[in-house]
Short mmCIF file of C-alpha atoms and ligand atoms in Angstrom, two decimals:
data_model
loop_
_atom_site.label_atom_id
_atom_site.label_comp_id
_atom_site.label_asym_id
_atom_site.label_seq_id
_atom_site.Cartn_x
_atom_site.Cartn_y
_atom_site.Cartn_z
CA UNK A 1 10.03 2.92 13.83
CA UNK A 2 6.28 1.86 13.37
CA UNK A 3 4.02 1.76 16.63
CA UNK A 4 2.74 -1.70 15.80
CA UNK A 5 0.84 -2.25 18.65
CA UNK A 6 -1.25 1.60 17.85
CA UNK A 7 -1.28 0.25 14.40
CA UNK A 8 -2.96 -2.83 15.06
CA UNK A 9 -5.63 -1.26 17.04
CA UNK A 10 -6.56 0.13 13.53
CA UNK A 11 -7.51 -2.69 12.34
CA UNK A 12 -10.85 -4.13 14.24
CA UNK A 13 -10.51 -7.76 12.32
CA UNK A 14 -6.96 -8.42 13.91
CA UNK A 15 -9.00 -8.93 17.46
CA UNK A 16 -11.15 -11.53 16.30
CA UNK A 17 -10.87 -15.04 17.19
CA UNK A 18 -10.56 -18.30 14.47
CA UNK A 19 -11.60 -21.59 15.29
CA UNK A 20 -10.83 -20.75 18.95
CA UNK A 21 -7.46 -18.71 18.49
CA UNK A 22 -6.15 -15.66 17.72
CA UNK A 23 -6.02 -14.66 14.38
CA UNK A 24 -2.97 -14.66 12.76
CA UNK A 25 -3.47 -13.01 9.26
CA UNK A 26 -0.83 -14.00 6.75
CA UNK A 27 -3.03 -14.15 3.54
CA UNK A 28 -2.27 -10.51 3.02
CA UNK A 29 -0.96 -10.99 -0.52
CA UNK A 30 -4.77 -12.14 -1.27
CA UNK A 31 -6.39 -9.22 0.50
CA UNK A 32 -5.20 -7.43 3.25
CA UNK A 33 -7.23 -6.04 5.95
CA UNK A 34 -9.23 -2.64 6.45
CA UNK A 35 -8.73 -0.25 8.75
CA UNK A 36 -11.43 1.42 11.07
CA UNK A 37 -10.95 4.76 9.00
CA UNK A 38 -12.19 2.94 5.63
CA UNK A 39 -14.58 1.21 7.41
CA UNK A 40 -16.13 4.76 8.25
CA UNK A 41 -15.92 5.90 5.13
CA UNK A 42 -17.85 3.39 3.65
CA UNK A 43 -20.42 3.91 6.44
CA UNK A 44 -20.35 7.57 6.00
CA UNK A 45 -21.22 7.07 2.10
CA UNK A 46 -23.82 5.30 2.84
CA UNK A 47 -25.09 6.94 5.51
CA UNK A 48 -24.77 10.46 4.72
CA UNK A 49 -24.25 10.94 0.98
CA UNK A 50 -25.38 8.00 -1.03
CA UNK A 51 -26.44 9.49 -4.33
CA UNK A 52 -25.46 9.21 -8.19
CA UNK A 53 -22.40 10.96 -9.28
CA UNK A 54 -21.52 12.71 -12.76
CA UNK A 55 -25.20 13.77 -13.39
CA UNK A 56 -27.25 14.95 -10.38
CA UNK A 57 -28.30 18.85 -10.09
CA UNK A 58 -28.77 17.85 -6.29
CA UNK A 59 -27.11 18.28 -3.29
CA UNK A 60 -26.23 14.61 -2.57
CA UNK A 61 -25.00 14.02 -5.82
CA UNK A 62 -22.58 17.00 -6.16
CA UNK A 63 -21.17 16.32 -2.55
CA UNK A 64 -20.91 12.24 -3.93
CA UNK A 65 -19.50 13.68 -7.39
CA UNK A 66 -16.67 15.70 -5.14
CA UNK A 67 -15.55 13.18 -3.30
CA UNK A 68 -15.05 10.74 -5.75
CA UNK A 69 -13.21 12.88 -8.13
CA UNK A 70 -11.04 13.77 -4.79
CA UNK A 71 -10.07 10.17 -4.33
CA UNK A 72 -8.80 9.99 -8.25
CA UNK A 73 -7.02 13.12 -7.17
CA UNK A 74 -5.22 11.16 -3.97
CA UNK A 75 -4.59 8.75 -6.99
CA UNK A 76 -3.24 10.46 -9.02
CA UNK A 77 -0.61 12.15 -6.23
CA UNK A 78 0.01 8.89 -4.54
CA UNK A 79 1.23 7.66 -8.07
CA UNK A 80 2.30 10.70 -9.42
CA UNK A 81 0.44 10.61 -12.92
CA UNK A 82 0.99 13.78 -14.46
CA UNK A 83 -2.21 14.36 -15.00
CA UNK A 84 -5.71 13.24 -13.10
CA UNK A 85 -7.66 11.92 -16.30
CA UNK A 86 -5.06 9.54 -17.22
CA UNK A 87 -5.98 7.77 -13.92
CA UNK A 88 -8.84 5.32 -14.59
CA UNK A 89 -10.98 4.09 -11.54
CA UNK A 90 -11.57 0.26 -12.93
CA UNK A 91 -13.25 -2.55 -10.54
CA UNK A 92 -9.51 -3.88 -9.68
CA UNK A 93 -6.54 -5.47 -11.21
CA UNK A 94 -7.95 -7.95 -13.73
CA UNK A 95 -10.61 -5.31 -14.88
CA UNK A 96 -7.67 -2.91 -15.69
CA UNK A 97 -5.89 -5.37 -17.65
CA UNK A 98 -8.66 -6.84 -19.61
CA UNK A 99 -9.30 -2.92 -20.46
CA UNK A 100 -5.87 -2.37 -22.42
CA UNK A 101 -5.61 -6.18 -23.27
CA UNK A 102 -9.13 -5.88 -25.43
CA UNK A 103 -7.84 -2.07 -26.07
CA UNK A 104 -4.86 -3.75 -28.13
CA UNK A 105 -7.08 -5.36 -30.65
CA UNK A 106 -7.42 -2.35 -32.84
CA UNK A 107 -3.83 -2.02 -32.71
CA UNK A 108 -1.62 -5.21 -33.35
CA UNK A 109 -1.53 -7.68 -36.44
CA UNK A 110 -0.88 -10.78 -37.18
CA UNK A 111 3.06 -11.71 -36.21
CA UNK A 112 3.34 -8.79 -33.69
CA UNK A 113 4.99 -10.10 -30.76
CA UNK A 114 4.05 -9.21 -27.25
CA UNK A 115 6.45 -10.53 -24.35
CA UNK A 116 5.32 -12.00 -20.71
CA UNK A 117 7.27 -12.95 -17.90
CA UNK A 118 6.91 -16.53 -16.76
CA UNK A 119 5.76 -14.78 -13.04
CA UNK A 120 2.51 -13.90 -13.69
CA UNK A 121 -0.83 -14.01 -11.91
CA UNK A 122 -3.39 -15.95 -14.43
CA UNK A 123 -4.55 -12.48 -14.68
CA UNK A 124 -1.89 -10.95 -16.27
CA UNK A 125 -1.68 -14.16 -18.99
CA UNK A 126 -5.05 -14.88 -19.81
CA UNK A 127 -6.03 -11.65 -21.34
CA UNK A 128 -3.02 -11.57 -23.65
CA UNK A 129 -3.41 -15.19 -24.41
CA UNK A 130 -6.69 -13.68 -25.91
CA UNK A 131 -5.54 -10.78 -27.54
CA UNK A 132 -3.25 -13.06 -29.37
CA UNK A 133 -6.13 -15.10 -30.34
CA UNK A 134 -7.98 -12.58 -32.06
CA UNK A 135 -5.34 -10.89 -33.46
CA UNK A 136 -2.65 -13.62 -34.75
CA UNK A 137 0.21 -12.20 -32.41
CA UNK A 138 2.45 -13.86 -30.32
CA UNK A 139 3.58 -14.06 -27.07
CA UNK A 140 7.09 -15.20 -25.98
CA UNK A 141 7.61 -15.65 -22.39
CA UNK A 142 10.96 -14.39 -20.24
CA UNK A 143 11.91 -17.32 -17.98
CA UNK A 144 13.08 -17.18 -14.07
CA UNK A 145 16.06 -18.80 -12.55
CA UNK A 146 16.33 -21.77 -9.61
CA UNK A 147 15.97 -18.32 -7.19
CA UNK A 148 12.96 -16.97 -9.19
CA UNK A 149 14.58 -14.15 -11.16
CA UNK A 150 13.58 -13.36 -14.38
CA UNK A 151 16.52 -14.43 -16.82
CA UNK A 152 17.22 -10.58 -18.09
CA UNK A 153 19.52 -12.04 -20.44
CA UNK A 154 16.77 -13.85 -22.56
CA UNK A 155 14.64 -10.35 -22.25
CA UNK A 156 17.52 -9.16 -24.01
CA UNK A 157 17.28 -11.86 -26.94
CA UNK A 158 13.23 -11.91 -27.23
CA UNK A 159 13.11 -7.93 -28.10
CA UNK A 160 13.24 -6.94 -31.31
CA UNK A 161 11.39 -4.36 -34.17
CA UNK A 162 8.56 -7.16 -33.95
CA UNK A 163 8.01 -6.27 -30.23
CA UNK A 164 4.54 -4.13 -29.44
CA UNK A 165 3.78 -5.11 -25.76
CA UNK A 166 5.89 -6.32 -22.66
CA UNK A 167 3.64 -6.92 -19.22
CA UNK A 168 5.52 -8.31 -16.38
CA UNK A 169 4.40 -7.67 -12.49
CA UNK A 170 6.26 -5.16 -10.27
CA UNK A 171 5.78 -7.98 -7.28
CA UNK A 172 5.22 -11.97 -8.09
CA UNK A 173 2.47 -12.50 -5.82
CA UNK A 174 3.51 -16.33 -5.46
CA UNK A 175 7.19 -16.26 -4.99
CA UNK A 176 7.67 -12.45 -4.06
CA UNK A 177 10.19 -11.56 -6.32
CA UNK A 178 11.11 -7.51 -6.90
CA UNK A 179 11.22 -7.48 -10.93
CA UNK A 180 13.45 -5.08 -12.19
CA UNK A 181 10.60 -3.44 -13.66
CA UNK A 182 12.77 0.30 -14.52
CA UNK A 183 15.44 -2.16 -16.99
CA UNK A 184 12.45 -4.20 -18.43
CA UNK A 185 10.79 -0.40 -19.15
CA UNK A 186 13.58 1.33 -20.69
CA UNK A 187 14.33 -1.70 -22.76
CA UNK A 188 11.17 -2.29 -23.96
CA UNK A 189 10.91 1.36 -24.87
CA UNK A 190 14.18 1.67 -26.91
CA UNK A 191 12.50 -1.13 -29.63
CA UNK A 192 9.34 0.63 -29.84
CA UNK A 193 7.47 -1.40 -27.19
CA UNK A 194 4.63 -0.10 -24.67
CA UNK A 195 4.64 -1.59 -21.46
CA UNK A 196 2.53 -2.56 -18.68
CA UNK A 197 3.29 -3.32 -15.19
CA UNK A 198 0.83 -5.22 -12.93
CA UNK A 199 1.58 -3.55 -9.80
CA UNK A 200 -1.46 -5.71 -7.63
CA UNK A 201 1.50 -7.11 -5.54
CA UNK A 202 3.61 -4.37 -4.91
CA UNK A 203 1.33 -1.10 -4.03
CA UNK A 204 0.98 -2.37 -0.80
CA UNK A 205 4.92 -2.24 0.10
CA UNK A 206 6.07 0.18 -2.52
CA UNK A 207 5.25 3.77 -3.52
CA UNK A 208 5.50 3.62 -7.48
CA UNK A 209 6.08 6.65 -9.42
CA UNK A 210 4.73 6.25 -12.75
CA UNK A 211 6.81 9.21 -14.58
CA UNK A 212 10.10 8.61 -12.78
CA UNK A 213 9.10 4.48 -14.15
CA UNK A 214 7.84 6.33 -17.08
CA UNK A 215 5.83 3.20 -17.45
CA UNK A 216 2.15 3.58 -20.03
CA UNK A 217 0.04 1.62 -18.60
CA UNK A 218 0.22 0.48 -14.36
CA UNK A 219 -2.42 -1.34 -12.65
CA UNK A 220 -3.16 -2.21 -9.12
CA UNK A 221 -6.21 -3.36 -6.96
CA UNK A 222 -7.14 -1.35 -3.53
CA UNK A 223 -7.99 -4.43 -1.68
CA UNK A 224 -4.61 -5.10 -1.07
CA UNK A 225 -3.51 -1.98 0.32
CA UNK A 226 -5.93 -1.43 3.01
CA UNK A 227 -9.18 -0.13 0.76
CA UNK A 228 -12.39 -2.55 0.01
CA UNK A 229 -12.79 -4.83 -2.93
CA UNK A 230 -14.25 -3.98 -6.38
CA UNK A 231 -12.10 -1.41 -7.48
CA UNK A 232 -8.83 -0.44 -8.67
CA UNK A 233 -6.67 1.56 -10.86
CA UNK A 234 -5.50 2.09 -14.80
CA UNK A 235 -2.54 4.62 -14.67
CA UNK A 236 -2.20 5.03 -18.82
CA UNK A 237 -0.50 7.69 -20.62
CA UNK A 238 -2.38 10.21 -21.78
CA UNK A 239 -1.36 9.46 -25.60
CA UNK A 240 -2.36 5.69 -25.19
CA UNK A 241 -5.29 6.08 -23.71
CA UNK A 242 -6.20 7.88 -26.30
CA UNK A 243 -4.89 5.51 -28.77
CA UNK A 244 -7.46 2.80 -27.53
CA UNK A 245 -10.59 2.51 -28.06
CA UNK A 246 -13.42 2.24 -24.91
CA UNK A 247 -13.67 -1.21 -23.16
CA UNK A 248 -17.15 -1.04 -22.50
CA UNK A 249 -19.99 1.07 -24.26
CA UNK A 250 -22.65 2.81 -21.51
CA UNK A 251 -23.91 6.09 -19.75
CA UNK A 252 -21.61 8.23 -18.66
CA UNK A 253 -18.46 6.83 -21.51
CA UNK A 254 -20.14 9.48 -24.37
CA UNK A 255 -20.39 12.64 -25.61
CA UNK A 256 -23.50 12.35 -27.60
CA UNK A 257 -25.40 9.73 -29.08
CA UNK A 258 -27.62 9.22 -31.82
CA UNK A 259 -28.60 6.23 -34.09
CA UNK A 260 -26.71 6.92 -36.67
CA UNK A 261 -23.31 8.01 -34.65
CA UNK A 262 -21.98 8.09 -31.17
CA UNK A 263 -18.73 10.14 -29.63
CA UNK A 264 -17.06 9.49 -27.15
CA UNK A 265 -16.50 11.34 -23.96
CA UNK A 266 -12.96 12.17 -23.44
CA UNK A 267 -10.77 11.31 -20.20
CA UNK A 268 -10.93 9.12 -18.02
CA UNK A 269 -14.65 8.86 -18.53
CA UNK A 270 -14.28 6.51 -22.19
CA UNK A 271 -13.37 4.14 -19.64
CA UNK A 272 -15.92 4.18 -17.19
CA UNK A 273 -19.05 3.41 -18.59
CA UNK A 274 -21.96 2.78 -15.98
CA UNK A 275 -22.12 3.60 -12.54
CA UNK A 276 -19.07 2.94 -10.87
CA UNK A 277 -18.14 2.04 -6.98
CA UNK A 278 -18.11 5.53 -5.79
CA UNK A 279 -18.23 3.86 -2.29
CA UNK A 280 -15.29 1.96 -3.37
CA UNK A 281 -13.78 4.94 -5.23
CA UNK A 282 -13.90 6.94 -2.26
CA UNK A 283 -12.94 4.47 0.59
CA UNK A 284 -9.90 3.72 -2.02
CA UNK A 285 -8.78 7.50 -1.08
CA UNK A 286 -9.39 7.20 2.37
CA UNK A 287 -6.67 3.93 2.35
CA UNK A 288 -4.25 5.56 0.44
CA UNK A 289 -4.30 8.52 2.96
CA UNK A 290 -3.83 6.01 5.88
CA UNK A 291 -1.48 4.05 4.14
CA UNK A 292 0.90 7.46 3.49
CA UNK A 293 0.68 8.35 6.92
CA UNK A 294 2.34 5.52 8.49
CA UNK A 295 4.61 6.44 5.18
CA UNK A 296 5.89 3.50 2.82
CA UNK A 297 9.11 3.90 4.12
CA UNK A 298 8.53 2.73 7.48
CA UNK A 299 6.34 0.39 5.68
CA UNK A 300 8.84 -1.30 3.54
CA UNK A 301 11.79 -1.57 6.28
CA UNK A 302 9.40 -3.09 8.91
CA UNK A 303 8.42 -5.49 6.54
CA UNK A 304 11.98 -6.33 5.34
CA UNK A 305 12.33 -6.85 9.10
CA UNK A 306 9.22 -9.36 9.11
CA UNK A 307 10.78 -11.38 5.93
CA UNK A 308 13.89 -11.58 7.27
CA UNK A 309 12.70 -13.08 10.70
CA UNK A 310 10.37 -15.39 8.94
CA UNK A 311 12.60 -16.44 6.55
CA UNK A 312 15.75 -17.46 9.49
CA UNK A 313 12.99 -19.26 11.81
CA UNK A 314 11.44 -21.46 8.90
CA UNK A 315 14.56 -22.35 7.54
CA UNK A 316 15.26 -24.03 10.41
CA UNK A 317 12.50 -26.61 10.09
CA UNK A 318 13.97 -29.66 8.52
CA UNK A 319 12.88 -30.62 5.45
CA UNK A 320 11.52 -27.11 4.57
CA UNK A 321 12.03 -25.58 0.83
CA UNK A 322 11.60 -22.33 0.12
CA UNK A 323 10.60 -21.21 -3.26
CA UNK A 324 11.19 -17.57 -4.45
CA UNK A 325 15.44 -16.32 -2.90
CA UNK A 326 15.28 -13.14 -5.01
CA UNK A 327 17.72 -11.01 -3.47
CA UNK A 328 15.25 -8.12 -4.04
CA UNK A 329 11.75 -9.89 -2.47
CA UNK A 330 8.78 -8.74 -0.97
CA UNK A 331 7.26 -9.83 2.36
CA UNK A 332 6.01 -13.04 0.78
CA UNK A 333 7.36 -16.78 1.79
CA UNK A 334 5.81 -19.62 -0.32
CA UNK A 335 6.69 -23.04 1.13
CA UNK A 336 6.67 -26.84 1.20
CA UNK A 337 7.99 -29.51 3.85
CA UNK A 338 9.00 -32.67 1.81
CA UNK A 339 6.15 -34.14 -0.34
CA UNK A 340 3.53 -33.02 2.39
CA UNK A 341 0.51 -31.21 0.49
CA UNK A 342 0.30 -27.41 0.68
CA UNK A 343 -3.49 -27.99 1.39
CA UNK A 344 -3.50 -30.58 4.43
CA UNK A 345 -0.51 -28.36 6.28
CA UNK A 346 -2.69 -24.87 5.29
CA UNK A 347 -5.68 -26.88 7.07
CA UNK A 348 -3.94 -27.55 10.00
CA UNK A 349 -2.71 -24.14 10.45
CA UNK A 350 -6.28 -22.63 9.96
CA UNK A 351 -7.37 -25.10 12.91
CA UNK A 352 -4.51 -23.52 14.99
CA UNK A 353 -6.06 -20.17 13.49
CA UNK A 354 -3.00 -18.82 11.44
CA UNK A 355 -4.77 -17.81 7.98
CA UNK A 356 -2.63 -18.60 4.42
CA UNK A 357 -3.05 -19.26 1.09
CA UNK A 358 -2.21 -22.96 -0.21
CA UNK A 359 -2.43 -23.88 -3.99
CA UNK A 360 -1.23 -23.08 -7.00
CA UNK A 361 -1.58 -18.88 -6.27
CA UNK A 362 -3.46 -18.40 -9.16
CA UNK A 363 -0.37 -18.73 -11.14
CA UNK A 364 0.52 -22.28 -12.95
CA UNK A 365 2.73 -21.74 -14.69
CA UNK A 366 5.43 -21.38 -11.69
CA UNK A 367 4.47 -24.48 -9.79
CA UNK A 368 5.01 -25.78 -12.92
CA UNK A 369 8.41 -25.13 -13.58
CA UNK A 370 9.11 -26.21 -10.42
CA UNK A 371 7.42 -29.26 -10.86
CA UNK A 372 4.94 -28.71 -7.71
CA UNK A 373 1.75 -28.74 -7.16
CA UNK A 374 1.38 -25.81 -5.12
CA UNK A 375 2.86 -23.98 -2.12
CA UNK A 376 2.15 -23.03 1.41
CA UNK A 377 2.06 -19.23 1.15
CA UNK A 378 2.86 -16.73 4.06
CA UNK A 379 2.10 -13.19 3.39
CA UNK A 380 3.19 -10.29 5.68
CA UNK A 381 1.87 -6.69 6.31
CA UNK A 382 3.10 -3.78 8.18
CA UNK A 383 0.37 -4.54 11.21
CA UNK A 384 1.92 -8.44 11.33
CA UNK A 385 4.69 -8.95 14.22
CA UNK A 386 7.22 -11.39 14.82
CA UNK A 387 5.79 -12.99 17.50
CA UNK A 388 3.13 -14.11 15.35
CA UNK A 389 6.16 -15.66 13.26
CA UNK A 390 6.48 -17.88 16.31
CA UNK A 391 3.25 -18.54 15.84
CA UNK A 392 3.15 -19.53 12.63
CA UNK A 393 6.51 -21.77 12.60
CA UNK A 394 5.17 -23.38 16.04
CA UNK A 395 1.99 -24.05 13.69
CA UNK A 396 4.15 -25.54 10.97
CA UNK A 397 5.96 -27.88 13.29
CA UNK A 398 2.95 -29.01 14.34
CA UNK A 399 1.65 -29.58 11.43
CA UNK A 400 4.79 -31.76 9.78
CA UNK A 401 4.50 -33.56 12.73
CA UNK A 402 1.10 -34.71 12.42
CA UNK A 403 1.63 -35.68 8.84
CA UNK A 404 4.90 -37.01 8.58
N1 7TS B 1 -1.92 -9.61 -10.41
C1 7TS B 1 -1.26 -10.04 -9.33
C2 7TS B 1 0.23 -9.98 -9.30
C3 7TS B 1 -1.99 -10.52 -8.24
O1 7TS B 1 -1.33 -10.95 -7.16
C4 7TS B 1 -3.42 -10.55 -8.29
C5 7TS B 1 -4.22 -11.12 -7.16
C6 7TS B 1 -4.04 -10.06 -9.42
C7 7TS B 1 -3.26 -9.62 -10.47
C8 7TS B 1 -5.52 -10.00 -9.55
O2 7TS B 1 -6.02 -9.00 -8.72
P1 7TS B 1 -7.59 -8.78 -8.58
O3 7TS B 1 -7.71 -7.78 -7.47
O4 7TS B 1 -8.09 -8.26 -9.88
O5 7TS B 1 -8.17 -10.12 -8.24
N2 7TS B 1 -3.53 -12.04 -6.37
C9 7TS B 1 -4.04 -12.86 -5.46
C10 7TS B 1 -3.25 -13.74 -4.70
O6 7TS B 1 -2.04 -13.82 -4.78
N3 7TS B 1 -4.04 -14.45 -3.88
O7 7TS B 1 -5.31 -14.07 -4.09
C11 7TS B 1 -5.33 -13.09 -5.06
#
C-alpha cells in the first residue's frame, strides 16, 4: 500500500491554491508534477556545480560531466538497455522521434511502407508523414474499435515484405488505451520491420524493459514522470543507431573535423550535438530514483484503484460518454456530457480549481473517428486520491448543470 498522504507532502505544488480552491491536479497525462527531491537537484546544479560537461579539465566540469553520465546510467537500468551508449539523452519525446524519423531518410525508398496506429499523439504522425514526403514511402494506418483497441486483425493484413517501420504508442495519451505493444513487436519483426514505441504515456505507470520488449527504438519524455521539461530519452539498438546517420551536426557529435572531411563521434554522442540540459539530464535521474522507490508496482495498482473509482462515480452522471473502455487502460478518462463543449465544462472546473485538459489532446485523428470535437480529459497519478474524485465529479455536476 502507498502512504499517499507522505507522498503528497513530496510534492510542494499539490498545497497550492487555484482560483480560491484546492488544487486538484488531473492534467497529469500533460505533465505531471515535481517532487521536492528534483526540485533540489536542480537547485543544487545550479548552485553548486554549474559548469560545461564533456570538455572541461576543471573541477566543476568533471563533477557536472559525472553526474550526468550517472543519470544515463539510472537510464539505462531503469529501462534495462543493454548497454549505456545506446541510451540517447534528447530534449523529450518529439525530439526523439524526429531523430530516427529524419534518421530513416537514408534508409527507405520510394514504395516502402511504414505502418501507424490510428492512436497517436500528432507527434508520433507528423514526423513520419514527413519522412514519407521526402522519401516516396507510405504509411498505412491500423484502426481502433468502438472501445479504442487497435484492430490487431488489420495489423495482421497491412504487414508484408514491403514493411520497414511500425510506430505505435505503449499508452494513448487521449483515450488511455494499453497497446499490445510485445504482439505488434514480434510481428513487425518476423517481416523484417524495425519498430518504435512512443512510450511518453506509459513511463509514468509502467516499468518498460526494452530487451525483454526487444523493441529498437523507445522514447519517452521525463516531464511526465516526475523530472523537469526539456529532456527525454532515445533507447535504440546499438546496430540501428549505428545504421543512422546524426540528427543534428555540432560540438561535441565528432571525432575530428576538417574542411575537407568530418567523423563522427561514436555513441550516444552522434546524437547529441551542442550542449545539452545537464540540469535536466541530471534532475531526470534524480525522478527516476524517486519514482523506483515508491516502486511501479505500487504505482500501477494504486492507480488501477484511482481509474476504477473514477470511472464507477462518472458513469453515474447522466448523459456522460466515456471514450477509450480498453480492457487494458491507463489512469486516463476522456469525457463528454451530451453536446456540451469539452472547453466551457474544463472552464468551469478550473474556476472550481480541478485542473484538466479539454481539446482535441493533440491527437485528431481520434476525435475524428469519433466524430467529436474534443474531450474532457482526467488524468490520474499515484499522489491523486479518491476523494479528489469526489471532487472532480461534484465539479462536473456542477458544471452540466450550469450549461444544460
Ligand atoms: N507522445 C505521446 C503519447 C504523448 O502523450 C505526448 C505528449 C508526446 C508524444 C509528446 O511529448 P513531448 O514531451 O515531446 O511534448 N502528450 C501530451 C498530452 O497528452 N497533453 O499534453 C501533452
Amino acid at each position: 500500500m502507498l502512504d499517499i498522504q507522505k507522498i503528497r507532502a513530496d510534492f510542494p505544488i499539490l498545497n497550492e491554491e487555484v482560483n480560491g480552491k484546492p488544487l486538484v491536479y488531473f492534467d497529469n497525462a500533460a505533465t505531471s508534477q515535481t517532487p521536492q527531491v528534483v526540485i533540489d537537484a536542480i537547485v543544487e546544479y545550479y548552485s553548486k556545480y554549474n559548469a560545461n560537461i564533456h570538455r572541461g579539465v576543471h573541477t566543476l566540469s568533471q563533477v557536472a560531466t559525472d553526474a550526468y553520465e550517472q543519470a544515463r546510467l539510472k537510464v539505462q537500468k531503469h529501462f534495462n538497455a543493454k548497454k549505456s551508449y545506446e541510451v540517447i539523452l534528447t530534449a523529450g519525446t518529439t525530439h526523439s522521434i524526429n531523430i530516427v524519423a529524419t534518421g530513416f531518410t537514408a534508409l527507405l525508398k520510394e514504395g516502402d511502407e511504414i505502418i501507424v496506429s490510428a492512436l497517436e499523439h500528432h507527434s508520433n504522425i507528423v514526423p513520419w508523414q514527413m519522412l514519407c514526403e521526402r522519401v516516396g514511402a507510405v504509411l498505412k494506418v491500423i484502426p481502433f474499435n468502438e472501445a479504442g483497441e487497435l484492430q490487431m486483425d488489420v495489423y495482421d493484413t497491412l504487414l508484408s515484405d514491403k514493411t520497414k517501420l511500425v510506430f505505435t504508442n505503449h499508452i494513448s495519451n487521449a483515450l488511455g488505451t494499453i497497446n499490445p505493444i510485445k504482439e505488434i513487436i514480434d510481428k513487425a519483426h518476423a517481416v523484417g520491420a524495425a519498430v518504435l514505441i512512443d512510450g511518453a504515456q506509459a513511463c509514468p505507470h509502467i516499468k518498460p524493459d526494452v530487451q525483454e520488449l526487444d523493441v529498437d527504438f523507445y522514447v519517452a519524455s521525463a516531464h511526465k514522470l516526475c523530472g523537469p521539461t526539456g529532456v527525454g530519452l532515445l533507447y535504440g539498438k546499438e546496430e540501428w543507431l549505428n545504421k543512422l546517420p546524426p540528427y543534428q551536426g555540432g560540438g561535441e557529435m565528432i571525432e575530428t573535423v576538417t574542411f575537407e572531411k568530418t567523423t563522427y563521434a561514436g555513441l550516444p554522442h552522434k546524437f547529441e550535438a551542442g550542449t545539452p540540459n545537464i540540469c535536466g539530464g541530471i534532475a531526470f535521474g534524480v525522478a527516476l530514483d524517486y519514482m523506483n522507490g515508491i516502486g511501479f508496482d505500487k504505482i500501477g495498482a494504486y492507480e488501477q484503484e484511482l481509474l476504477d473509482y473514477g470511472t464507477e462515480q462518472l458513469s453515474q452522471i447522466e448523459g456522460l460518454r466515456i471514450y477509450g473502455t480498453s480492457k487494458n487502460k491507463a489512469s486516463v478518462i476522456s469525457f463528454n456530457i451530451g453536446d456540451i463543449h469539452p472547453f466551457d465544462i474544463g472552464s468551469i472546473l478550473d474556476k472550481l480549481g480541478v485542473a484538466v485538459r479539454t481539446g482535441h489532446h493533440c491527437a485528431q485523428p481520434i476525435m475524428n473517428t469519433y466524430g467529436i470535437p474534443g474531450t474532457v480529459r482526467a488524468s490520474f497519478s499515484f499522489y491523486n486520491t479518491k476523494e479528489e474524485i469526489d471532487v472532480l465529479v461534484a465539479a462536473v455536476k456542477k458544471a452540466q448543470m450550469m450549461l444544460s
